[in-house]
mmCIF file of C-alpha atoms in Angstrom:
data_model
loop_
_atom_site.group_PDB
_atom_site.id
_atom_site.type_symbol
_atom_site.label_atom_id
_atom_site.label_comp_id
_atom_site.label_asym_id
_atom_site.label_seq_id
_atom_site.Cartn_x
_atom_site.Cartn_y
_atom_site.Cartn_z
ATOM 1 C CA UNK A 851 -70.089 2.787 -4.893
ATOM 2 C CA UNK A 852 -67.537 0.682 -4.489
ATOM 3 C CA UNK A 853 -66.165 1.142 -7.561
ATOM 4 C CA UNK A 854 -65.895 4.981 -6.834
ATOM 5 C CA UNK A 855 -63.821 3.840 -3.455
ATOM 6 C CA UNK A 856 -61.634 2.052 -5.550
ATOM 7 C CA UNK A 857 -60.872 4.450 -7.803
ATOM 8 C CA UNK A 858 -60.361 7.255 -4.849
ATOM 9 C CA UNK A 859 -58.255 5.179 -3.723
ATOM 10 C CA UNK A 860 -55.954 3.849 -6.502
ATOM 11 C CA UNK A 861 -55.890 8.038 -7.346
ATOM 12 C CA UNK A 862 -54.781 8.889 -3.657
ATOM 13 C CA UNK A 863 -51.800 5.940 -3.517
ATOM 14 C CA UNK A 864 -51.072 6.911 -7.502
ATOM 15 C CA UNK A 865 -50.592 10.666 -5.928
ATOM 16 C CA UNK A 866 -48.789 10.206 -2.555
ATOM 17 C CA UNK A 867 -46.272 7.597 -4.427
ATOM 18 C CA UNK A 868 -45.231 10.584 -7.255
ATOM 19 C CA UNK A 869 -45.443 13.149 -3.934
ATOM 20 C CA UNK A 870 -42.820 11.200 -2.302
ATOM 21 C CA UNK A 871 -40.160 9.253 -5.387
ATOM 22 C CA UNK A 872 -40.126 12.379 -6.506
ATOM 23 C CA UNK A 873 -37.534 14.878 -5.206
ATOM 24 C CA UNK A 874 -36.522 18.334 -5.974
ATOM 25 C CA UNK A 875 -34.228 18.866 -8.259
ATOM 26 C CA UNK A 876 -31.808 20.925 -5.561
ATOM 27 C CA UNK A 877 -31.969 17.688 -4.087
ATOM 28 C CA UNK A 878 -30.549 15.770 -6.813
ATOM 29 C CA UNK A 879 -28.171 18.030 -6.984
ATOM 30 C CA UNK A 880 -27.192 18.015 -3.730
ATOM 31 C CA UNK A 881 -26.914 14.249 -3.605
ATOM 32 C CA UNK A 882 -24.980 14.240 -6.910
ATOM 33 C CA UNK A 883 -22.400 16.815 -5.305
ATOM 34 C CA UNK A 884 -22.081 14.851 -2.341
ATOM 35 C CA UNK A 885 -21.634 11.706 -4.377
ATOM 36 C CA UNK A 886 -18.484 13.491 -6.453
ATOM 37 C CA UNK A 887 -17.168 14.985 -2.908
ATOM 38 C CA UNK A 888 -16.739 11.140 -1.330
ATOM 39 C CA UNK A 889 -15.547 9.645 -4.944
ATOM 40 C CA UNK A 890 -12.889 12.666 -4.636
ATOM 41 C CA UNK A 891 -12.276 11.769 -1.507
ATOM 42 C CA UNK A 892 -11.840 8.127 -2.379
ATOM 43 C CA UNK A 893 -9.717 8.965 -5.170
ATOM 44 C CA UNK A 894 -7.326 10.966 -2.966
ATOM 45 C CA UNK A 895 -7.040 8.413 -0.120
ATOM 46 C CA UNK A 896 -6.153 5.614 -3.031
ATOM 47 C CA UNK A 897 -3.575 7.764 -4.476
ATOM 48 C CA UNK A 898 -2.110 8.476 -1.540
ATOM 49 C CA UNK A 899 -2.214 4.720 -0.454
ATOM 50 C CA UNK A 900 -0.756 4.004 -3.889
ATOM 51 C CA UNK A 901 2.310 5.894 -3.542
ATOM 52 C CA UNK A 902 3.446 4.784 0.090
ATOM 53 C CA UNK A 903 3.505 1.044 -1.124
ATOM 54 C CA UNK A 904 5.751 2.402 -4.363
ATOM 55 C CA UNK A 905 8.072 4.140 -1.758
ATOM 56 C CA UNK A 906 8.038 1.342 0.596
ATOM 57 C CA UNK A 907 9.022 -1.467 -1.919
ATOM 58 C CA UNK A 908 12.048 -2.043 -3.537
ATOM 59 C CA UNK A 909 12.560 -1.755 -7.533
ATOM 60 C CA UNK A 910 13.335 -5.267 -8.757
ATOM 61 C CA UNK A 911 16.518 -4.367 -9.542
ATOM 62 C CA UNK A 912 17.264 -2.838 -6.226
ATOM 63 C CA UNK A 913 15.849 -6.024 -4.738
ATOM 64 C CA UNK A 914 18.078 -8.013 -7.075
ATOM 65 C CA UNK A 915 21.320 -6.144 -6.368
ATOM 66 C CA UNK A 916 20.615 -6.461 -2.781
ATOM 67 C CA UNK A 917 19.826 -10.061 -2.944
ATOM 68 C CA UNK A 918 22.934 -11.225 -4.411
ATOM 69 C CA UNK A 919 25.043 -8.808 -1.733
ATOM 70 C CA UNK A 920 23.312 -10.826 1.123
ATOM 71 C CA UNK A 921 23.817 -14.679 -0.185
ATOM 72 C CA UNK A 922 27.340 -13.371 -1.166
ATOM 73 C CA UNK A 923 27.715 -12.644 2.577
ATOM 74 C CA UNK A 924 26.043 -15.620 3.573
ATOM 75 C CA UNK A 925 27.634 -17.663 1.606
ATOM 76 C CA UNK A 926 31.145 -16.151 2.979
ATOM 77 C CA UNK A 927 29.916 -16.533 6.364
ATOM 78 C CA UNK A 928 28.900 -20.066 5.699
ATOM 79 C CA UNK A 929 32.799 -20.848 5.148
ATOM 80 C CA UNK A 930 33.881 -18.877 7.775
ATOM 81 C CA UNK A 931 31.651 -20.763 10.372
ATOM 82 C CA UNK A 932 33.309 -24.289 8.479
ATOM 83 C CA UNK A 933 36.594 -22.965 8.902
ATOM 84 C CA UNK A 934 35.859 -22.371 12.585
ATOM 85 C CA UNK A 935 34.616 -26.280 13.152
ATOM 86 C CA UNK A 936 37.473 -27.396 11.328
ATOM 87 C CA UNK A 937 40.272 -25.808 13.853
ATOM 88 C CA UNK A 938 38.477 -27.559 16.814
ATOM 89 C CA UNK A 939 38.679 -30.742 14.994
ATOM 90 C CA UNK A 940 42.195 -30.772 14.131
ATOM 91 C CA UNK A 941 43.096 -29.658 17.054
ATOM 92 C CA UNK A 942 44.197 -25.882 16.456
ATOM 93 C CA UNK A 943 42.396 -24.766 18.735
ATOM 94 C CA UNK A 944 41.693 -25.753 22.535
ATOM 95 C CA UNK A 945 38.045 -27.736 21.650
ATOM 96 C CA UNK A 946 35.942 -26.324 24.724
ATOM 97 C CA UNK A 947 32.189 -26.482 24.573
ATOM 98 C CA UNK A 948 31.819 -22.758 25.046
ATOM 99 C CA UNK A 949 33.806 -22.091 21.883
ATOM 100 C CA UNK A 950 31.786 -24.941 19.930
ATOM 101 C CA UNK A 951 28.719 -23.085 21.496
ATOM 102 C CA UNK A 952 29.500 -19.929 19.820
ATOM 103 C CA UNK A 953 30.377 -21.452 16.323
ATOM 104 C CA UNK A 954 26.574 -23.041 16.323
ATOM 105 C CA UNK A 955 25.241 -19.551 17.525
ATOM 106 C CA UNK A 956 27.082 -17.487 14.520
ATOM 107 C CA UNK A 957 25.626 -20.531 12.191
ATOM 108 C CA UNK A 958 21.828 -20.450 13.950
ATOM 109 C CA UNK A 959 22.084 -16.164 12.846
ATOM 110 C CA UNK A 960 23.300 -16.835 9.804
ATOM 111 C CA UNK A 961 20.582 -19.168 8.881
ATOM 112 C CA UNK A 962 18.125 -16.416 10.486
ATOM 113 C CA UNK A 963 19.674 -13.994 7.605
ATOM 114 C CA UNK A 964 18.516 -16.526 4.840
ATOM 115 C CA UNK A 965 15.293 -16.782 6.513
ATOM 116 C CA UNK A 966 14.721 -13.427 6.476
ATOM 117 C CA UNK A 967 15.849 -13.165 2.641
ATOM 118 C CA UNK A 968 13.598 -15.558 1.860
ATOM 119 C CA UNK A 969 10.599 -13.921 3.850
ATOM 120 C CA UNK A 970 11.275 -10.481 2.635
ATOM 121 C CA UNK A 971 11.031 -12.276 -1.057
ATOM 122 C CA UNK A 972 7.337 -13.893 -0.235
ATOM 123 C CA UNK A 973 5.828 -10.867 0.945
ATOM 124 C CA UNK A 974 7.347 -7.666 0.149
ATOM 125 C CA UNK A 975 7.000 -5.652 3.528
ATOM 126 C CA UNK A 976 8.862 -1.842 3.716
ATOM 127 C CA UNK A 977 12.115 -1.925 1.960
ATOM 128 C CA UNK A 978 13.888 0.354 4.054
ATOM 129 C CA UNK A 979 12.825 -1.164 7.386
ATOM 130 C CA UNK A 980 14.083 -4.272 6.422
ATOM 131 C CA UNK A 981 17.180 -3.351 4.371
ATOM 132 C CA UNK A 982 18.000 -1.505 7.777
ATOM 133 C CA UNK A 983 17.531 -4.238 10.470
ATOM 134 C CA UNK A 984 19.173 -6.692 7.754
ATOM 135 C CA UNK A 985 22.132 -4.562 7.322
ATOM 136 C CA UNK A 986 22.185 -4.646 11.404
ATOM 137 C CA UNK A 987 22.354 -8.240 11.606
ATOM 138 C CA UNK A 988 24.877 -8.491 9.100
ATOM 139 C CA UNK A 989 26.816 -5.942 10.967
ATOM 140 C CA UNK A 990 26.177 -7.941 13.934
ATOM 141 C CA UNK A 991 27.048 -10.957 12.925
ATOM 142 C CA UNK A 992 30.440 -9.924 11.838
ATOM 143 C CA UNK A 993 31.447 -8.470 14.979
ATOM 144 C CA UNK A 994 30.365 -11.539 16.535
ATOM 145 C CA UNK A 995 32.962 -13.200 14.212
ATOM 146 C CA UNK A 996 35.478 -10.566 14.579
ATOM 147 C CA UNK A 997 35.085 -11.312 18.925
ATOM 148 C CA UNK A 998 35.173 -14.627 18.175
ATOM 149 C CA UNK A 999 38.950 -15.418 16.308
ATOM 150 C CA UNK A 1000 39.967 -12.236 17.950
ATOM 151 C CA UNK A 1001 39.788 -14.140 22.073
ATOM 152 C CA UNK A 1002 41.106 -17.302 20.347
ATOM 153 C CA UNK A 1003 44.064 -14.903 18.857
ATOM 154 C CA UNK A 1004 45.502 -14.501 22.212
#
């Protein structure tokens, strides 16, 4: 008797487990098609992610080009700002404190333009973003110069 339970029941669990692991093969189909639809899906979102980051960064020898342009300027604005202490020492021009103040504000931007260089280089953000706000700066900066010898001019 109890071996005819047993075996009822080993047949009933061997039955409902094959009812329900298997599945139709619509179903499998189904599932495979929706499987192919997200990997599509995928595939289109990576490409697409792909080619912003190829627009947004700069070719290394756009980068390069660009890099030497800006320590050029640096450099240039470097001598400029030396030029500018050296008049108040020897006395060319009137040594105020507001004038002195300006001459260490033209030097703190210029030092933010290498630090910017030198951030864009670490971490390649969007090229055009940044090659616009640096050209800004730069533009900036030189008008700040050109204000500057142009008051003490008069």
């Amino acid at each position: 008797m109890k071996q005819t339970i047993l075996t009822v029941v080993i047949a009933a669990a061997i039955a409902t487990i094959s009812f329900t692991s298997c599945s139709s093969s619509e179903q499998k189909v189904e599932n495979a098609e929706n499987k192919v639809e997200d990997a599509k899906e995928n595939l289109k979102e990576v490409i697409k992610d792909s080619s912003i980051a190829a627009q947004k960064a700069a070719t290394a020898e756009e980068w390069k080009m660009f890099k030497n342009v800006a320590e050029v300027t640096i450099k240039n604005n470097e001598i400029r700002i030396n030029n500018l202490r050296a008049k108040i020492k020897n006395g060319g021009v009137a040594a105020d404190v507001v004038y002195a103040q300006k001459i260490e504000n033209l030097k703190q931007q210029n030092n933010n333009l290498k630090a910017k260089i030198d951030k864009y280089e670490k971490n390649y953000t969007d090229w055009e973003s940044f090659k616009n706000e640096f050209n800004h700066d730069v533009e900036g900066l030189g008008k700040a110069f050109k204000d500057l010898t142009i008051k003490n001019k008069n």
